[in-house]
Short mmCIF file of C-alpha atoms in Angstrom, two decimals:
data_model
loop_
_atom_site.label_atom_id
_atom_site.label_comp_id
_atom_site.label_asym_id
_atom_site.label_seq_id
_atom_site.Cartn_x
_atom_site.Cartn_y
_atom_site.Cartn_z
CA MET R 65 108.93 25.34 -6.41
CA PHE R 66 105.51 23.68 -6.70
CA LYS R 67 104.41 20.22 -5.64
CA LEU R 68 102.12 18.79 -8.34
CA SER R 69 98.94 16.86 -7.65
CA GLY R 70 95.76 15.73 -9.37
CA GLN R 71 95.16 12.76 -11.66
CA ASN R 72 97.14 14.36 -14.50
CA LEU R 73 99.47 16.48 -12.34
CA THR R 74 97.74 19.64 -13.56
CA GLN R 75 97.58 21.31 -10.13
CA GLY R 76 100.43 22.60 -8.00
CA ARG R 77 101.06 24.25 -4.64
CA ARG R 78 104.07 26.36 -3.70
CA ILE R 79 106.19 24.79 -0.97
CA ARG R 80 109.55 25.43 0.70
CA TYR R 81 110.97 21.91 1.00
CA ALA R 82 111.02 18.83 -1.20
CA THR R 83 110.08 15.47 0.33
CA SER R 84 108.75 12.94 -2.18
CA GLY R 85 106.46 13.24 -5.18
CA THR R 86 106.45 15.29 -8.39
CA TYR R 87 107.69 18.90 -8.44
CA LEU R 88 107.76 21.79 -10.90
CA VAL R 89 110.68 24.17 -10.37
CA VAL R 90 110.94 27.53 -12.17
CA THR R 91 114.50 28.81 -12.67
CA PRO R 92 116.40 31.32 -14.85
CA GLU R 93 116.55 29.93 -18.39
CA ASN R 94 120.36 29.66 -18.32
CA TRP R 95 120.33 27.24 -15.38
CA ILE R 96 120.72 23.58 -16.29
CA ARG R 97 119.73 20.45 -14.42
CA ASN R 98 122.56 18.81 -12.45
CA GLU R 99 122.08 15.33 -13.86
CA GLU R 100 124.76 13.87 -11.59
CA LEU R 101 122.53 14.57 -8.56
CA SER R 102 119.07 14.69 -10.13
CA GLY R 103 119.31 12.10 -12.89
CA ILE R 104 118.20 12.39 -16.51
CA PRO R 105 114.91 14.33 -16.87
CA GLN R 106 111.71 12.53 -17.89
CA VAL R 107 110.85 15.53 -20.06
CA PRO R 108 113.07 18.43 -21.17
CA PRO R 109 112.65 21.85 -19.49
CA ALA R 110 109.98 24.05 -21.06
CA GLN R 111 109.46 27.77 -21.50
CA CYS R 112 106.98 29.30 -19.08
CA HIS R 113 104.93 32.50 -19.08
CA LEU R 114 107.72 34.35 -17.22
CA ASN R 115 110.14 35.81 -19.73
CA GLY R 116 113.69 34.54 -19.19
CA TYR R 117 112.66 31.54 -17.09
CA LYS R 118 112.15 27.82 -17.67
CA ALA R 119 110.15 25.12 -15.87
CA HIS R 120 111.83 21.85 -14.82
CA LEU R 121 110.03 18.65 -13.79
CA PHE R 122 111.37 16.40 -11.01
CA HIS R 123 110.12 13.18 -9.46
CA LEU R 124 111.55 12.33 -6.05
CA ASP R 125 111.28 8.78 -4.76
CA SER R 126 111.45 8.24 -1.01
CA GLU R 127 113.44 5.05 -1.66
CA ALA R 128 115.96 6.62 -4.06
CA ASP R 129 118.72 9.10 -3.38
CA ASN R 130 117.71 11.71 -5.94
CA ARG R 131 117.56 15.45 -5.41
CA ILE R 132 116.53 18.71 -7.04
CA ALA R 133 119.77 20.34 -8.14
CA PHE R 134 120.97 22.80 -10.79
CA LEU R 135 124.09 24.43 -12.21
CA THR R 136 123.99 28.18 -12.88
CA SER R 137 125.45 29.75 -16.03
CA GLU R 138 128.69 30.25 -14.03
CA GLY R 139 128.73 26.57 -13.05
CA LYS R 140 127.73 27.25 -9.45
CA PRO R 141 125.80 24.32 -7.92
CA ILE R 142 122.35 25.07 -6.50
CA GLU R 143 120.43 22.45 -4.52
CA VAL R 144 116.85 22.69 -3.22
CA PRO R 145 116.49 21.63 0.44
CA ASN R 146 115.27 18.05 0.62
CA ARG R 147 114.17 16.51 3.86
CA ARG R 148 112.10 13.73 5.27
CA SER R 149 108.43 14.54 5.66
CA GLN R 150 107.65 15.94 9.12
CA PHE R 151 104.14 14.50 9.11
CA GLU R 152 102.49 11.18 8.33
CA LEU R 153 98.96 9.88 7.80
CA LEU R 154 97.65 7.10 10.06
CA GLY R 155 94.65 4.94 9.34
CA SER R 156 93.42 1.82 7.60
CA LEU R 157 95.70 2.09 4.57
CA ILE R 158 94.51 0.29 1.43
CA GLU R 159 96.99 -0.47 -1.35
CA ASP R 160 96.21 0.88 -4.80
CA THR R 161 98.56 2.07 -7.54
CA SER R 162 97.58 5.72 -7.86
CA GLU R 163 100.92 7.52 -7.83
CA THR R 164 99.70 11.12 -7.88
CA MET R 165 96.55 11.20 -5.76
CA GLY R 166 97.87 10.38 -2.31
CA PRO R 167 97.26 7.23 -0.23
CA LEU R 168 93.85 5.55 0.00
CA PHE R 169 92.26 4.82 3.39
CA GLY R 170 89.26 2.66 4.28
CA LEU R 171 86.81 2.72 7.22
CA GLY R 172 87.05 6.50 7.59
CA PRO R 173 89.47 9.43 7.21
CA PRO R 174 93.05 9.18 8.51
CA LYS R 175 94.78 11.05 11.33
CA ILE R 176 97.82 13.32 10.90
CA ARG R 177 100.78 12.68 13.20
CA SER R 178 103.87 14.85 13.64
CA ARG R 179 107.16 12.97 13.37
CA GLY R 180 109.30 15.73 14.85
CA THR R 181 110.22 16.27 18.47
CA GLU R 182 108.63 19.73 18.37
CA GLY R 183 105.26 18.26 17.47
CA TRP R 184 102.83 20.94 16.29
CA LYS R 185 104.49 23.86 18.10
CA ASN R 186 105.78 25.42 14.88
CA VAL R 187 102.48 24.99 13.00
CA ALA R 188 99.99 27.85 12.78
CA THR R 189 97.22 26.48 10.57
CA VAL R 190 96.15 23.31 8.80
CA VAL R 191 93.94 23.70 5.71
CA ILE R 192 91.91 20.81 4.27
CA GLY R 193 89.93 21.00 1.04
CA GLU R 194 88.38 18.92 -1.70
CA GLU R 195 90.70 17.79 -4.49
CA GLY R 196 90.07 16.59 -8.03
CA GLU R 197 86.96 17.53 -9.98
CA ARG R 198 85.53 19.42 -7.03
CA ARG R 199 88.68 21.47 -6.50
CA GLY R 200 87.69 24.96 -5.42
CA GLY R 201 84.69 23.59 -3.51
CA TRP R 202 84.53 22.69 0.16
CA ARG R 203 87.45 23.58 2.42
CA THR R 204 88.10 24.33 6.06
CA SER R 205 91.01 25.09 8.40
CA PHE R 206 91.91 24.66 12.05
CA ASP R 207 94.65 25.59 14.49
CA PRO R 208 96.08 22.28 15.73
CA PRO R 209 96.30 21.71 19.49
CA LYS R 210 99.94 21.90 20.52
CA ASP R 211 99.73 19.33 23.30
CA SER R 212 99.08 16.34 21.02
CA ASP R 213 101.24 14.76 18.34
CA THR R 214 98.18 13.50 16.41
CA GLN R 215 95.32 15.44 14.81
CA ASP R 216 92.02 13.63 14.23
CA LEU R 217 90.26 14.63 11.00
CA SER R 218 87.04 12.70 11.57
CA LEU R 219 85.22 15.64 13.19
CA LEU R 220 86.18 18.01 10.37
CA LEU R 221 85.00 15.47 7.79
CA SER R 222 81.92 14.28 9.67
CA GLY R 223 79.10 13.42 7.32
CA LYS R 224 81.48 12.75 4.45
CA GLN R 225 81.78 9.08 3.49
CA VAL R 226 83.91 9.32 0.36
CA GLY R 227 86.44 11.90 -0.78
CA TRP R 228 89.75 13.05 -2.16
CA TYR R 229 91.33 15.87 -0.14
CA PHE R 230 94.44 18.02 0.08
CA VAL R 231 96.20 19.06 3.30
CA ARG R 232 98.35 22.19 3.65
CA ILE R 233 100.33 22.82 6.80
CA TYR R 234 101.51 26.39 7.42
CA ASP R 235 104.48 27.64 9.44
CA ALA R 236 103.75 29.61 12.63
CA SER R 237 106.57 32.15 12.22
CA GLU R 238 106.45 33.00 8.51
CA GLY R 239 103.01 31.79 7.49
CA ALA R 240 104.53 29.87 4.56
CA PRO R 241 103.45 26.32 3.66
CA ILE R 242 105.65 23.72 5.36
CA GLU R 243 104.18 20.69 3.60
CA SER R 244 101.39 19.76 1.25
CA PHE R 245 99.96 16.31 0.49
CA ASP R 246 96.79 14.51 -0.62
CA PHE R 247 94.77 11.61 0.69
CA ARG R 248 91.61 9.70 -0.25
CA PHE R 249 89.20 7.77 1.93
CA VAL R 250 86.14 5.52 1.49
CA THR R 251 84.37 4.71 4.74
CA ALA R 252 82.52 1.72 3.27
CA LEU R 253 85.69 0.11 1.89
CA LYS R 254 87.33 -2.47 4.15
CA ALA R 255 90.01 -3.93 1.87
CA ILE R 256 91.15 -4.56 -1.70
CA THR R 257 92.57 -8.03 -2.32
CA ILE R 258 94.13 -9.55 -5.42
CA SER R 259 94.04 -13.32 -5.87
CA GLN R 260 97.35 -15.13 -5.70
CA HIS R 261 99.10 -15.24 -9.06
CA ASP R 262 102.58 -15.45 -10.53
CA VAL R 263 104.31 -12.32 -11.79
CA LEU R 264 106.19 -14.46 -14.30
CA PRO R 265 103.99 -16.77 -16.40
CA GLY R 266 103.96 -20.55 -16.31
CA GLU R 267 104.14 -22.88 -19.30
CA ASP R 268 100.60 -21.98 -20.38
CA GLY R 269 101.07 -18.24 -19.91
CA HIS R 270 99.38 -15.88 -17.45
CA LYS R 271 96.05 -16.78 -15.83
CA THR R 272 92.91 -14.77 -15.10
CA VAL R 273 93.20 -12.86 -11.81
CA ARG R 274 90.37 -11.77 -9.50
CA ILE R 275 90.32 -8.46 -7.62
CA ASP R 276 87.90 -8.14 -4.67
CA LEU R 277 86.73 -4.86 -3.15
CA LYS R 278 85.38 -5.81 0.27
CA TRP R 279 82.74 -3.61 1.91
CA SER R 280 82.23 -2.95 5.61
CA GLY R 281 78.51 -2.13 5.54
CA ASP R 282 75.33 -2.95 3.68
CA THR R 283 75.74 -0.12 1.15
CA PRO R 284 78.68 -0.73 -1.19
CA CYS R 285 79.96 2.00 -3.46
CA GLU R 286 79.18 1.92 -7.14
CA LEU R 287 82.25 0.92 -9.17
CA ILE R 288 82.46 2.96 -12.37
CA PRO R 289 85.13 2.08 -14.98
CA ASN R 290 87.28 4.91 -16.32
CA HIS R 291 88.30 2.77 -19.31
CA SER R 292 86.76 1.00 -22.30
CA LYS R 293 87.76 -2.56 -21.37
CA ASN R 294 84.96 -5.11 -21.15
CA LEU R 295 85.63 -6.75 -17.78
CA SER R 296 83.43 -9.12 -15.81
CA ILE R 297 82.14 -7.48 -12.59
CA ASP R 298 80.02 -9.12 -9.89
CA THR R 299 78.66 -7.12 -6.92
CA ASN R 300 76.85 -8.01 -3.71
CA HIS R 301 76.49 -6.25 -0.35
CA ALA R 302 79.80 -7.64 0.93
CA CYS R 303 82.09 -7.65 -2.09
CA THR R 304 82.62 -6.43 -5.65
CA SER R 305 84.71 -8.81 -7.77
CA ILE R 306 86.52 -7.98 -11.01
CA GLU R 307 87.93 -10.62 -13.35
CA ILE R 308 91.19 -9.47 -15.00
CA PRO R 309 92.00 -11.59 -18.10
CA PRO R 310 95.58 -12.42 -19.20
CA ASP R 311 95.83 -9.27 -21.31
CA PRO R 312 98.61 -6.69 -20.79
CA ASP R 313 96.16 -3.88 -21.57
CA CYS R 314 94.08 -4.95 -18.57
CA ASP R 315 96.87 -5.18 -16.00
CA LYS R 316 96.30 -1.60 -14.82
CA THR R 317 92.75 -0.28 -14.69
CA LYS R 318 91.31 3.01 -13.42
CA TRP R 319 87.97 3.29 -11.66
CA THR R 320 85.76 5.68 -9.70
CA LEU R 321 84.07 4.70 -6.44
CA ARG R 322 80.79 6.60 -6.16
CA LEU R 323 78.42 6.75 -3.21
CA SER R 324 76.23 9.54 -4.55
CA THR R 325 76.30 12.03 -7.40
CA SER R 326 78.61 14.30 -5.39
CA SER R 327 80.66 11.75 -3.41
CA ARG R 328 83.28 9.93 -5.45
CA VAL R 329 86.95 9.01 -5.39
CA PRO R 330 89.27 7.70 -8.14
CA ILE R 331 91.29 4.52 -7.62
CA SER R 332 93.77 2.55 -9.72
CA LEU R 333 94.17 -1.24 -9.58
CA LEU R 334 97.21 -3.18 -10.79
CA VAL R 335 97.77 -6.87 -11.44
CA GLU R 336 101.55 -7.28 -11.48
CA ARG R 337 102.64 -9.31 -14.52
CA VAL R 338 105.73 -9.34 -16.74
CA TRP R 339 105.43 -9.48 -20.56
CA TRP R 340 107.91 -9.48 -23.43
CA SER R 341 108.21 -9.25 -27.20
CA ILE R 342 110.74 -9.76 -29.99
CA CYS R 343 110.49 -6.71 -32.23
CA ASN R 344 112.40 -4.31 -34.42
CA GLN R 345 114.17 -1.48 -32.62
CA ASN R 346 111.94 1.05 -34.41
CA THR R 347 108.66 -0.57 -33.35
CA SER R 348 106.52 1.82 -31.32
CA SER R 349 104.89 0.69 -28.06
CA GLU R 350 101.35 0.76 -29.44
CA HIS R 351 102.29 -1.69 -32.19
CA ILE R 352 104.00 -4.29 -30.00
CA SER R 353 102.41 -7.70 -29.53
CA TRP R 354 103.23 -8.66 -25.94
CA LYS R 355 103.82 -12.34 -25.16
CA ASP R 356 103.69 -14.54 -22.08
CA LYS R 357 105.17 -17.64 -23.78
CA PRO R 358 108.62 -18.24 -25.31
CA VAL R 359 109.06 -16.73 -28.78
CA VAL R 360 111.02 -18.55 -31.51
CA VAL R 361 113.89 -16.37 -32.75
CA GLN R 362 115.78 -16.71 -36.00
CA ARG R 363 119.54 -16.98 -36.06
CA ASN R 364 119.77 -13.86 -38.19
CA HIS R 365 118.16 -11.96 -35.29
CA LEU R 366 121.39 -12.47 -33.33
CA VAL R 367 123.97 -11.30 -35.87
CA ALA R 368 125.85 -8.00 -35.64
CA SER R 369 123.71 -6.27 -38.26
CA SER R 370 120.40 -7.25 -36.63
CA GLU R 371 118.00 -4.49 -35.59
CA HIS R 372 115.84 -6.85 -33.52
CA LEU R 373 115.61 -6.65 -29.76
CA LEU R 374 113.98 -8.33 -26.79
CA ARG R 375 111.70 -5.81 -25.07
CA VAL R 376 110.58 -6.67 -21.54
CA ARG R 377 107.63 -4.89 -19.92
CA PHE R 378 107.34 -4.64 -16.14
CA PRO R 379 104.21 -4.00 -14.04
CA ARG R 380 105.20 -0.38 -13.37
CA ARG R 381 108.12 2.02 -13.34
CA ARG R 382 110.79 1.51 -10.67
CA TRP R 383 109.62 -2.10 -10.29
CA THR R 384 113.18 -3.46 -10.69
CA ARG R 385 116.59 -1.87 -11.16
CA LYS R 386 118.18 -4.41 -13.50
CA VAL R 387 117.71 -7.70 -15.32
CA HIS R 388 120.05 -10.38 -16.66
CA VAL R 389 119.57 -12.12 -20.01
CA GLY R 390 121.45 -15.03 -21.56
CA PHE R 391 121.47 -18.68 -22.57
CA GLU R 392 123.16 -19.73 -19.29
CA GLN R 393 123.21 -17.92 -15.95
CA ARG R 394 127.00 -17.95 -15.79
CA ARG R 395 127.17 -16.16 -19.16
CA THR R 396 124.41 -13.58 -18.77
CA ARG R 397 124.51 -9.91 -19.68
CA GLU R 398 123.26 -7.27 -17.24
CA TYR R 399 120.85 -4.56 -18.36
CA PRO R 400 119.92 -1.63 -16.06
CA VAL R 401 116.30 -0.44 -16.09
CA GLU R 402 115.80 3.33 -16.20
CA VAL R 403 113.68 4.61 -13.31
CA THR R 404 111.48 6.60 -15.70
CA LYS R 405 110.65 3.60 -17.92
CA GLN R 406 108.41 0.56 -17.61
CA VAL R 407 110.34 -1.40 -20.25
CA VAL R 408 113.92 -2.41 -20.97
CA ASP R 409 115.35 -3.13 -24.42
CA ILE R 410 117.91 -5.90 -24.95
CA PRO R 411 119.55 -5.69 -28.41
CA LEU R 412 119.81 -9.23 -29.76
CA ASN R 413 122.92 -8.43 -31.82
CA GLU R 414 124.85 -8.32 -28.53
CA PHE R 415 124.59 -12.12 -28.44
CA GLU R 416 126.53 -12.55 -31.69
CA GLY R 417 129.32 -15.09 -31.35
CA MET R 418 127.58 -17.17 -28.67
CA VAL R 419 128.34 -20.87 -28.97
CA GLU R 420 124.61 -21.61 -29.23
CA LEU R 421 124.55 -19.99 -32.68
CA GLU R 422 127.03 -22.57 -33.95
CA ASN R 423 125.14 -25.55 -32.51
CA SER R 424 122.06 -25.83 -34.72
CA GLY R 425 121.25 -29.42 -33.75
CA GLU R 426 119.17 -28.56 -30.68
CA ASP R 427 116.96 -25.85 -29.16
CA HIS R 428 118.58 -23.15 -27.03
CA PRO R 429 116.33 -21.23 -24.58
CA LEU R 430 117.10 -17.54 -24.05
CA LYS R 431 116.34 -16.75 -20.41
CA LEU R 432 115.50 -13.73 -18.26
CA TRP R 433 116.61 -13.34 -14.64
CA ILE R 434 114.95 -10.81 -12.31
CA ASN R 435 116.18 -10.48 -8.74
CA GLY R 436 113.89 -12.38 -6.37
CA TYR R 437 112.16 -14.42 -9.10
CA PRO R 438 112.93 -17.75 -10.80
CA GLU R 439 114.48 -17.82 -14.27
CA GLN R 440 112.07 -17.30 -17.14
CA THR R 441 112.46 -18.56 -20.71
CA VAL R 442 111.40 -15.71 -23.00
CA ALA R 443 112.66 -16.96 -26.37
CA VAL R 444 113.99 -20.11 -28.03
CA LEU R 445 116.72 -20.31 -30.65
CA SER R 446 115.22 -23.34 -32.34
CA LYS R 447 117.06 -26.03 -34.25
CA SER R 448 114.41 -25.53 -36.93
CA ALA R 449 115.02 -21.79 -37.04
CA ARG R 450 116.17 -20.57 -40.42
CA ALA R 451 119.95 -20.28 -40.59
CA VAL R 452 121.68 -17.20 -41.84
CA THR R 453 122.14 -17.26 -45.60
CA PRO R 454 125.05 -15.04 -46.58
CA LYS R 455 124.47 -12.73 -49.48
CA ARG R 456 126.29 -13.75 -52.66
CA SER R 457 128.65 -11.10 -53.87
CA LYS R 458 128.00 -9.72 -57.28
CA ALA R 459 130.48 -11.01 -59.88
CA ILE R 460 133.06 -8.49 -60.98
CA LYS R 461 134.25 -8.51 -64.58
CA LEU R 462 138.05 -8.45 -64.68
CA ASN R 463 140.44 -7.49 -67.46
CA ILE R 464 142.74 -10.55 -67.58
CA LYS R 465 145.47 -8.84 -69.57
CA ARG R 466 145.67 -5.99 -67.07
CA LEU R 467 145.60 -8.41 -64.11
CA LEU R 468 148.51 -10.44 -65.60
CA LYS R 469 150.45 -7.23 -66.16
CA TYR R 470 150.08 -6.25 -62.48
CA LEU R 471 151.05 -9.73 -61.31
CA SER R 472 154.23 -9.61 -63.47
CA ARG R 473 155.20 -6.27 -61.93
CA LEU R 474 154.75 -7.68 -58.42
CA GLU R 475 156.83 -10.72 -59.35
CA ARG R 476 159.72 -8.58 -60.58
CA ALA R 477 159.57 -6.30 -57.56
CA THR R 478 159.54 -8.96 -54.88
CA ARG R 479 162.69 -10.40 -53.31
CA ASP R 480 160.84 -13.26 -51.62
CA ALA R 481 161.30 -16.48 -53.60
CA SER R 482 158.18 -18.16 -52.21
CA LEU R 483 156.02 -15.13 -53.01
CA SER R 484 157.52 -14.98 -56.51
CA ASP R 485 156.62 -18.66 -57.08
CA MET R 486 153.06 -18.07 -55.86
CA LEU R 487 152.57 -15.07 -58.20
CA ASN R 488 153.93 -17.06 -61.11
CA GLU R 489 151.53 -19.91 -60.36
CA CYS R 490 148.63 -17.48 -60.10
CA LYS R 491 149.46 -16.01 -63.54
CA GLY R 492 149.41 -19.48 -65.03
CA LYS R 493 145.93 -20.19 -63.65
CA TRP R 494 144.48 -16.97 -65.02
CA ARG R 495 145.99 -17.68 -68.46
CA LEU R 496 144.34 -21.13 -68.55
CA ALA R 497 140.82 -20.10 -67.45
CA GLY R 498 138.41 -17.22 -67.92
CA VAL R 499 137.13 -14.99 -65.20
CA LYS R 500 133.71 -16.69 -65.22
CA ASP R 501 135.13 -20.07 -64.19
CA GLN R 502 137.59 -18.73 -61.60
CA ARG R 503 135.68 -15.99 -59.78
CA ASP R 504 134.33 -18.34 -57.04
CA ALA R 505 137.83 -19.47 -56.15
CA TYR R 506 139.40 -16.00 -55.77
#
């Protein structure tokens, strides 16, 4: 079992226990994932360089009750030990949205504290080294003092002002890695603040949002974009400000903080905003036009044969577990959000038969409810929206003589007087008129 790290999860370290994060587990190829305990995989298992084995990917969330579990070819359950992390990082934690690079700290490197009652007694060695592009470069190790529950890293990292590092903690008895994790720090960075804004848009849509990187000294880091977006940036000795326009492609941006040619650290900034779109079920994500204002829907979008859906995009994965959609809160439908997805699809044909479809004399807002937020109108079934025009059936040419013959047979065979009278009346109508004049009535 390997815990993956790096910006693209291309690096891994062998560990004994699972805590939280992303893991690669190599098993015999006839083992299958126990989806009841581990959930549906983000990606299917893949062949690896070991003949007869497959590699499985798992993401464990500290807030969710998911585990690494398998079923052997005989159906025997196998579960990887999962436990709470024995160690934690302490320092001036700064919020960013990098999910795979470890936490970000300002004003200097963090300290490592043991959570267990045994402290550091069962630890032989702690190894610290540079992560990311400079992986394979600087590294060092130390034997932690056993009489303290906290290890200060500032002396080991003295002279370093910016960096992305890994930590490996090794067992005293077996020499195997107990835990492995990453962290980043920028001594000059004091805080990252995002101006107050609404996650759900107002009547005029989302607004421009400002992100401030506040510096603690007179030498701010250089902010280098890792994207092609043309954003307004203003820098002085105390603060670097970024203007994020109301554009879903700009909500999440990646940057590099650089102090010198060799000192740099990647960060990721997120403005949390919800967007939506009315689209065909086969529309790919790159071709969707995201909206922050109500969209007018046609009545034929809400019939049983419709392939249209309401697609809602959240700020990130695992942002919410479910949403409710409907014309009134007491008649909403619930839609769960998969933990591996940033969007949820609401098929509009599930609203067929709603009373609002029959009442074409007024507008009917279709609303979205997210737990903890006010209701949001995402679409409007407008009174001016085009009504459904049923397709006219193609006329069928009938042989009147043959039809009258069949009706006579039914009349002779029936014992019901009322049915016999009706068949006789029907024969009379078909004798008096041709098929062309009568086809709309039958």
